[in-house]
PDB file of C-alpha atoms in Angstrom:
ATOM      1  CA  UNK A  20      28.163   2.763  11.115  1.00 93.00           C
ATOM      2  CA  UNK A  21      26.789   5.962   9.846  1.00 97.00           C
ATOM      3  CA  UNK A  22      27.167   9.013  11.480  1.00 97.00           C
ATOM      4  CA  UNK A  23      26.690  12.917  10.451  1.00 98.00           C
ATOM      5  CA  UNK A  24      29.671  15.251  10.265  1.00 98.00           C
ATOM      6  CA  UNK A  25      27.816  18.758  10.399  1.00 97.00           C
ATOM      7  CA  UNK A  26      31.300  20.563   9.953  1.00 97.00           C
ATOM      8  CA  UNK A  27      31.533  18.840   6.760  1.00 97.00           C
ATOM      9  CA  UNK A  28      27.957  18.826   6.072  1.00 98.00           C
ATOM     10  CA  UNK A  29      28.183  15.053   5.244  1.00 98.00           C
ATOM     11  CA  UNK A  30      26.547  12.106   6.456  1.00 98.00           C
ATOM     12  CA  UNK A  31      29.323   9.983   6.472  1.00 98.00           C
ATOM     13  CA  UNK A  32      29.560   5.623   6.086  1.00 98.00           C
ATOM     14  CA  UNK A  33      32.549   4.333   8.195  1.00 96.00           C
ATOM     15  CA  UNK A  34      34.247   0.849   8.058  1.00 93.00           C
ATOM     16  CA  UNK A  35      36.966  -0.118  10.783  1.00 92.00           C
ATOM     17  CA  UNK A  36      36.795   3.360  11.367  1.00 91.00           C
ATOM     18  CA  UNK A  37      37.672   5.107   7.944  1.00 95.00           C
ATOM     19  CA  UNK A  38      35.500   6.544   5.727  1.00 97.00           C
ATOM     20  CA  UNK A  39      34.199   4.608   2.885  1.00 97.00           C
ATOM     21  CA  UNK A  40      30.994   6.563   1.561  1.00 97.00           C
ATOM     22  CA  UNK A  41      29.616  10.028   2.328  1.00 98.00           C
ATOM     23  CA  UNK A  42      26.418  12.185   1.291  1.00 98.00           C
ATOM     24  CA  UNK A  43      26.994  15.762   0.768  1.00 98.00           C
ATOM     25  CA  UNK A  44      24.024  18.179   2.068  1.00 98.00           C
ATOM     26  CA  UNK A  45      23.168  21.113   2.504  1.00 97.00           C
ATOM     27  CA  UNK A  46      20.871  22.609   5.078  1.00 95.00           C
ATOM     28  CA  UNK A  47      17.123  24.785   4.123  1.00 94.00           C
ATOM     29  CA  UNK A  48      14.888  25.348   7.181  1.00 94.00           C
ATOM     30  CA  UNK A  49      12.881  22.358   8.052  1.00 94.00           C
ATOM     31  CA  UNK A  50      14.715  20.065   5.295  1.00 97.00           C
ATOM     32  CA  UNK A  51      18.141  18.593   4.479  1.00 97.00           C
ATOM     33  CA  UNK A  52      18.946  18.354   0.752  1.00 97.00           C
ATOM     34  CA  UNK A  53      20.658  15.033  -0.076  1.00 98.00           C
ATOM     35  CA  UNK A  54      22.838  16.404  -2.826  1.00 98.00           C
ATOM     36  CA  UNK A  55      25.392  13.590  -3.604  1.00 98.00           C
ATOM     37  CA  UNK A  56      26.424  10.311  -2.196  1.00 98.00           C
ATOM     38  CA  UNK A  57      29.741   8.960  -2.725  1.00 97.00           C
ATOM     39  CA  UNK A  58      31.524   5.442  -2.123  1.00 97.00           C
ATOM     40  CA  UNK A  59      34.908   4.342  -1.907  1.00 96.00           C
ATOM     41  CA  UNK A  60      35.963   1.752  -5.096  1.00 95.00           C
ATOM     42  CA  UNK A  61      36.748  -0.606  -2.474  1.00 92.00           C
ATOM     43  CA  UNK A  62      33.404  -0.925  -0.781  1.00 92.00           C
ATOM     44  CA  UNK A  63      31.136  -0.629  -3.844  1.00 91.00           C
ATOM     45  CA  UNK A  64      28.813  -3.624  -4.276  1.00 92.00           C
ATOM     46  CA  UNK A  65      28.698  -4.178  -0.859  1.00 93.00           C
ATOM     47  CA  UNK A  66      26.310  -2.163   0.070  1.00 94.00           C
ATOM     48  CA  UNK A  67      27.776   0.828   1.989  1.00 96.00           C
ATOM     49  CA  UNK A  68      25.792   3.029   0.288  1.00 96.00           C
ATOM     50  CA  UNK A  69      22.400   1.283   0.522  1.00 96.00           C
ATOM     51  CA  UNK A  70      23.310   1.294   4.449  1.00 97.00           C
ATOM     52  CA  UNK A  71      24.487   5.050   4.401  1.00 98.00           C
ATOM     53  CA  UNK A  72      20.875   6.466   2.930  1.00 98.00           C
ATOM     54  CA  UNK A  73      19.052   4.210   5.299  1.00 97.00           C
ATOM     55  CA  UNK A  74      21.125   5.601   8.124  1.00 98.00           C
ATOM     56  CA  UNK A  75      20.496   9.206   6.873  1.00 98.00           C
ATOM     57  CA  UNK A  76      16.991   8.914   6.477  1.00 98.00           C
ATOM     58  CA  UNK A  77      16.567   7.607  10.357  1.00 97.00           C
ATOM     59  CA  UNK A  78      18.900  10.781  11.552  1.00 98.00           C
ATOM     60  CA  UNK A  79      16.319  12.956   9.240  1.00 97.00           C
ATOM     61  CA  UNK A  80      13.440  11.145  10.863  1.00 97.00           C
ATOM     62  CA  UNK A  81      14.791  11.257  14.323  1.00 97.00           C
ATOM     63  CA  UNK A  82      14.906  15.392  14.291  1.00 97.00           C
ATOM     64  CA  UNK A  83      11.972  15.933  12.787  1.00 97.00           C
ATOM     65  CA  UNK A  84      12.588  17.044   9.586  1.00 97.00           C
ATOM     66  CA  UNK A  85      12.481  16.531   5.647  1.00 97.00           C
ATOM     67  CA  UNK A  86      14.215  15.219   3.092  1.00 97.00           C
ATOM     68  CA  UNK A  87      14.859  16.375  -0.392  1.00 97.00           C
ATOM     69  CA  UNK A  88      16.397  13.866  -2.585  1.00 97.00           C
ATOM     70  CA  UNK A  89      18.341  15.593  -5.165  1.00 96.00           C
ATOM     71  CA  UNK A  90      21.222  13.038  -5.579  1.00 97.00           C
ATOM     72  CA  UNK A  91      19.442  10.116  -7.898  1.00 97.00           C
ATOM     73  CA  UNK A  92      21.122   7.417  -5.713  1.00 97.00           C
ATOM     74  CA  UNK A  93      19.141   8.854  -2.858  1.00 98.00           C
ATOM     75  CA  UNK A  94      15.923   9.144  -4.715  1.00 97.00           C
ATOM     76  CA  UNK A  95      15.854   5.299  -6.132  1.00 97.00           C
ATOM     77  CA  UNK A  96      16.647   3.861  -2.695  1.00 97.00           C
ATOM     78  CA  UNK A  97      13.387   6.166  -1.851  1.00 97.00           C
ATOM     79  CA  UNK A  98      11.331   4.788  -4.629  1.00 97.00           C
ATOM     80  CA  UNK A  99      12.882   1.085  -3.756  1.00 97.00           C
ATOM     81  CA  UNK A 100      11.403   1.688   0.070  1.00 97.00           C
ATOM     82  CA  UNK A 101       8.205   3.432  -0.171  1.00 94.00           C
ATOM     83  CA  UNK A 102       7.800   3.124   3.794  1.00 94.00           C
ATOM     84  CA  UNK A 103      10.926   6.021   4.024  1.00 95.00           C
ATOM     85  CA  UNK A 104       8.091   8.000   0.900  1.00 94.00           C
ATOM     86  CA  UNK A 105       6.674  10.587   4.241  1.00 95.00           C
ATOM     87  CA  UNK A 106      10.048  12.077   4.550  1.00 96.00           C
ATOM     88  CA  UNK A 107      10.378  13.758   1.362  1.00 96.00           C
ATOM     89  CA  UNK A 108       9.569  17.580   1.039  1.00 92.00           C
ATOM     90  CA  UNK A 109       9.775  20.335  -1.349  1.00 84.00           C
ATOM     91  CA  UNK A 110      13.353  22.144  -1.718  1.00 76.00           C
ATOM     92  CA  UNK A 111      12.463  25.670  -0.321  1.00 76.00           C
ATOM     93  CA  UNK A 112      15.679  27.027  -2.719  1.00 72.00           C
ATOM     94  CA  UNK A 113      13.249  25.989  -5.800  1.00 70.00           C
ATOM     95  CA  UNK A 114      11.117  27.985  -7.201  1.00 65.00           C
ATOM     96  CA  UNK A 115       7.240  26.941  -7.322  1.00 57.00           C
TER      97      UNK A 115
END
């Protein structure tokens, strides 16, 4: 299960109720910048994280807004799944 934590501005990956992978973010009008995803030595290779981008990318989706994938772990799951490609927008914090 993914869900976000807003307080913590994380998305967070939970297994049997604990936490086993997160992705920091922060918030820009219109866009959330995925800035790091972590996961927990004991789920890695299983693919908690794989399953935590996916769910973060349908939460983006769902309220209408962007995604800037600043965290490489985020970005090659985005090149891996071209289909997820429409989501990505420009960071508004970087200068053009």
């Amino acid at each position: 299960m993914v869900r976000d934590n807003p307080a913590e501005l994380r998305y967070e990956a939970l297994a049997d109720g604990a936490v086993v992978g997160e992705i920091r973010y922060r918030r820009e009008p219109g866009v959330v910048v995925l800035v790091h995803t972590d996961v927990a030595p004991s789920a890695e290779g299983t693919g908690v994280g794989s399953r935590l981008v996916e769910g973060a990318l349908d939460d983006i989706r769902a309220r209408g807004l962007r995604v800037v994938p600043v965290c490489p772990f985020v970005a090659a799951y985005i090149r891996r799944h071209p289909e997820d490609a429409e989501l990505v927008g420009a960071d508004p914090a970087t200068p053009t």
